[in-house]
Amino acid sequence: MKSILNYFGHPLLKIPLLAGLLTGVLCFLYFLALYAIGIPALGNIRVLDYGIHIIVMVATVWYYRKYIGHGRLHLWEGLTIGYVLNTVAALVTGWLIYLFVTQIDPGVFAEYIVNSKKLLLDGKKQLTDQFGPETFAEQWDKTIKMTPSVLLPDELTKKTALAVLPVLIISLIFRKQDYSVLQ
């Protein structure tokens, strides 16, 4: 058991794990702020919380490079930090939202289903023209049968897809190696 805990004590994992936990909580607070002001908290505007991911990612990679790497950072270290942070943050946010929707206010999820149905009906003509009425019927059936358990994988999938380019760019920008060993 100690060897497992020692493994997670390494700065390359410990720092992004803690930063991911912080990011997940901040994203959940953003969700609560949307809920408090009456905006559909599970709507498309919630995607803006990815800005929190990017800000914390930049700060974490900078911190790691400055204090752990002593001014140097390999590309793979930046990629590891970015993806670990992003995954942990998405999992924490997803679980907190799931707990909120199932334990505190199930009406948020009911509103999400209603908005999803409306969105699907608004794009019905385009969807049936491109993919046929069977596809629309399948999507409609999936929307009707949705449960709050879909929130966690949905959060993880969206955040992982959104992370690819920013993590790579942040890692490339902060990448700095010691080239004096080559001389």
Tab-separated table of C-alpha atoms in Angstrom:
chain	number	residue	atom	x	y	z
A	1	MET	CA	0.000	0.000	0.000
A	2	LYS	CA	2.867	2.358	0.809
A	3	SER	CA	4.390	1.794	-2.622
A	4	ILE	CA	1.145	2.905	-4.246
A	5	LEU	CA	0.976	6.030	-2.088
A	6	ASN	CA	4.648	6.756	-2.837
A	7	TYR	CA	3.883	6.450	-6.536
A	8	PHE	CA	1.242	9.176	-6.268
A	9	GLY	CA	3.592	11.285	-4.165
A	10	HIS	CA	5.757	12.006	-7.192
A	11	PRO	CA	5.372	15.673	-8.210
A	12	LEU	CA	4.492	14.758	-11.788
A	13	LEU	CA	1.300	13.105	-10.508
A	14	LYS	CA	0.694	14.834	-7.196
A	15	ILE	CA	0.649	18.395	-8.549
A	16	PRO	CA	-1.786	17.777	-11.449
A	17	LEU	CA	-3.991	15.591	-9.216
A	18	LEU	CA	-4.346	18.417	-6.693
A	19	ALA	CA	-4.771	21.015	-9.437
A	20	GLY	CA	-7.391	18.796	-11.100
A	21	LEU	CA	-9.274	18.526	-7.825
A	22	LEU	CA	-9.203	22.318	-7.479
A	23	THR	CA	-10.321	22.753	-11.103
A	24	GLY	CA	-13.197	20.306	-10.659
A	25	VAL	CA	-14.435	22.190	-7.616
A	26	LEU	CA	-14.117	25.541	-9.419
A	27	CYS	CA	-16.091	24.196	-12.392
A	28	PHE	CA	-18.772	22.928	-10.022
A	29	LEU	CA	-18.931	26.389	-8.428
A	30	TYR	CA	-19.445	27.789	-11.942
A	31	PHE	CA	-22.298	25.293	-12.371
A	32	LEU	CA	-23.795	26.457	-9.068
A	33	ALA	CA	-23.456	30.101	-10.115
A	34	LEU	CA	-25.381	29.386	-13.330
A	35	TYR	CA	-28.002	27.544	-11.280
A	36	ALA	CA	-28.274	30.428	-8.796
A	37	ILE	CA	-28.879	33.080	-11.461
A	38	GLY	CA	-31.456	30.986	-13.283
A	39	ILE	CA	-29.516	29.991	-16.403
A	40	PRO	CA	-29.956	26.318	-17.428
A	41	ALA	CA	-26.967	24.899	-15.563
A	42	LEU	CA	-26.638	21.866	-17.843
A	43	GLY	CA	-26.984	23.907	-21.032
A	44	ASN	CA	-24.423	24.804	-23.657
A	45	ILE	CA	-23.227	27.853	-21.730
A	46	ARG	CA	-21.607	25.517	-19.225
A	47	VAL	CA	-18.967	24.648	-21.823
A	48	LEU	CA	-17.365	27.972	-20.939
A	49	ASP	CA	-16.087	26.333	-17.764
A	50	TYR	CA	-13.330	24.876	-19.916
A	51	GLY	CA	-11.672	28.281	-19.591
A	52	ILE	CA	-11.107	27.397	-15.942
A	53	HIS	CA	-9.362	24.211	-17.076
A	54	ILE	CA	-7.050	26.150	-19.374
A	55	ILE	CA	-6.160	28.798	-16.779
A	56	VAL	CA	-5.347	26.216	-14.100
A	57	MET	CA	-3.477	24.090	-16.649
A	58	VAL	CA	-1.241	27.012	-17.625
A	59	ALA	CA	-0.601	27.854	-13.964
A	60	THR	CA	0.193	24.231	-13.085
A	61	VAL	CA	2.586	23.684	-15.992
A	62	TRP	CA	4.298	26.999	-15.204
A	63	TYR	CA	4.613	26.044	-11.509
A	64	TYR	CA	5.989	22.613	-12.344
A	65	ARG	CA	8.512	24.043	-14.779
A	66	LYS	CA	9.677	26.769	-12.380
A	67	TYR	CA	9.808	24.914	-9.058
A	68	ILE	CA	10.087	21.214	-9.870
A	69	GLY	CA	11.915	21.271	-13.200
A	70	HIS	CA	14.109	24.242	-12.208
A	71	GLY	CA	13.344	26.084	-15.422
A	72	ARG	CA	13.116	23.032	-17.664
A	73	LEU	CA	10.136	21.030	-18.874
A	74	HIS	CA	9.970	18.144	-21.306
A	75	LEU	CA	7.069	17.933	-23.724
A	76	TRP	CA	5.907	14.650	-22.206
A	77	GLU	CA	5.839	16.233	-18.728
A	78	GLY	CA	3.598	19.029	-19.982
A	79	LEU	CA	1.330	16.535	-21.738
A	80	THR	CA	1.126	14.362	-18.614
A	81	ILE	CA	0.300	17.322	-16.391
A	82	GLY	CA	-2.347	18.584	-18.810
A	83	TYR	CA	-4.123	15.289	-19.326
A	84	VAL	CA	-4.015	14.177	-15.684
A	85	LEU	CA	-5.341	17.569	-14.549
A	86	ASN	CA	-8.057	17.569	-17.206
A	87	THR	CA	-9.208	14.014	-16.452
A	88	VAL	CA	-9.324	14.500	-12.687
A	89	ALA	CA	-11.152	17.822	-13.076
A	90	ALA	CA	-13.729	16.279	-15.415
A	91	LEU	CA	-14.324	13.361	-13.045
A	92	VAL	CA	-14.696	15.616	-9.997
A	93	THR	CA	-17.017	18.007	-11.836
A	94	GLY	CA	-19.086	15.156	-13.246
A	95	TRP	CA	-19.519	13.460	-9.863
A	96	LEU	CA	-20.392	16.711	-8.089
A	97	ILE	CA	-22.974	17.606	-10.735
A	98	TYR	CA	-24.374	14.068	-10.616
A	99	LEU	CA	-24.724	14.268	-6.830
A	100	PHE	CA	-26.358	17.694	-7.108
A	101	VAL	CA	-28.830	16.516	-9.732
A	102	THR	CA	-29.742	13.309	-7.904
A	103	GLN	CA	-29.694	14.505	-4.292
A	104	ILE	CA	-30.451	18.239	-4.251
A	105	ASP	CA	-32.469	19.331	-7.295
A	106	PRO	CA	-33.627	16.724	-9.841
A	107	GLY	CA	-35.453	19.512	-11.659
A	108	VAL	CA	-32.164	20.614	-13.220
A	109	PHE	CA	-31.898	17.305	-15.068
A	110	ALA	CA	-35.577	17.383	-16.037
A	111	GLU	CA	-35.014	20.842	-17.532
A	112	TYR	CA	-31.974	19.475	-19.373
A	113	ILE	CA	-34.112	16.721	-20.941
A	114	VAL	CA	-36.781	19.233	-21.975
A	115	ASN	CA	-34.129	21.474	-23.566
A	116	SER	CA	-32.565	18.465	-25.307
A	117	LYS	CA	-35.939	17.465	-26.774
A	118	LYS	CA	-36.549	21.026	-27.953
A	119	LEU	CA	-33.108	21.155	-29.568
A	120	LEU	CA	-33.725	17.831	-31.258
A	121	LEU	CA	-37.118	18.975	-32.572
A	122	ASP	CA	-35.598	22.236	-33.858
A	123	GLY	CA	-33.076	20.267	-35.935
A	124	LYS	CA	-35.476	17.481	-36.947
A	125	LYS	CA	-35.700	18.466	-40.616
A	126	GLN	CA	-31.958	18.696	-41.053
A	127	LEU	CA	-31.341	15.454	-39.162
A	128	THR	CA	-33.938	13.488	-41.118
A	129	ASP	CA	-32.730	14.924	-44.436
A	130	GLN	CA	-29.119	13.957	-43.752
A	131	PHE	CA	-29.469	10.674	-41.876
A	132	GLY	CA	-33.055	9.553	-42.287
A	133	PRO	CA	-36.043	9.301	-39.960
A	134	GLU	CA	-34.645	6.194	-38.254
A	135	THR	CA	-31.720	8.192	-36.863
A	136	PHE	CA	-34.055	10.870	-35.555
A	137	ALA	CA	-36.201	8.207	-33.894
A	138	GLU	CA	-33.109	6.662	-32.257
A	139	GLN	CA	-31.939	10.040	-30.956
A	140	TRP	CA	-35.414	10.844	-29.670
A	141	ASP	CA	-35.583	7.504	-27.887
A	142	LYS	CA	-32.141	8.070	-26.308
A	143	THR	CA	-33.196	11.527	-25.137
A	144	ILE	CA	-36.389	10.236	-23.531
A	145	LYS	CA	-34.564	7.409	-21.735
A	146	MET	CA	-31.701	9.586	-20.453
A	147	THR	CA	-30.864	9.251	-16.765
A	148	PRO	CA	-28.505	11.354	-14.616
A	149	SER	CA	-25.899	8.602	-14.912
A	150	VAL	CA	-25.167	9.899	-18.414
A	151	LEU	CA	-23.670	13.088	-16.953
A	152	LEU	CA	-20.350	11.614	-15.818
A	153	PRO	CA	-19.309	9.940	-19.097
A	154	ASP	CA	-20.638	12.941	-21.009
A	155	GLU	CA	-18.493	15.324	-18.942
A	156	LEU	CA	-15.423	13.134	-19.329
A	157	THR	CA	-15.903	12.721	-23.079
A	158	LYS	CA	-16.464	16.419	-23.746
A	159	LYS	CA	-13.543	17.572	-21.623
A	160	THR	CA	-11.199	14.984	-23.144
A	161	ALA	CA	-12.133	16.059	-26.663
A	162	LEU	CA	-11.712	19.717	-25.755
A	163	ALA	CA	-8.314	19.061	-24.130
A	164	VAL	CA	-6.356	17.749	-27.097
A	165	LEU	CA	-5.297	21.012	-28.687
A	166	PRO	CA	-4.922	23.223	-25.577
A	167	VAL	CA	-2.803	20.627	-23.737
A	168	LEU	CA	-0.509	20.284	-26.730
A	169	ILE	CA	-0.168	24.044	-27.191
A	170	ILE	CA	0.463	24.686	-23.485
A	171	SER	CA	3.048	21.900	-23.389
A	172	LEU	CA	4.831	23.266	-26.454
A	173	ILE	CA	4.837	26.839	-25.154
A	174	PHE	CA	6.286	25.912	-21.762
A	175	ARG	CA	8.667	23.275	-23.066
A	176	LYS	CA	12.235	24.206	-22.256
A	177	GLN	CA	15.172	21.863	-22.111
A	178	ASP	CA	18.834	22.140	-21.225
A	179	TYR	CA	20.717	22.024	-24.518
A	180	SER	CA	24.151	22.552	-22.944
A	181	VAL	CA	24.557	18.779	-22.644
A	182	LEU	CA	24.738	18.587	-26.443
A	183	GLN	CA	27.895	20.735	-26.627
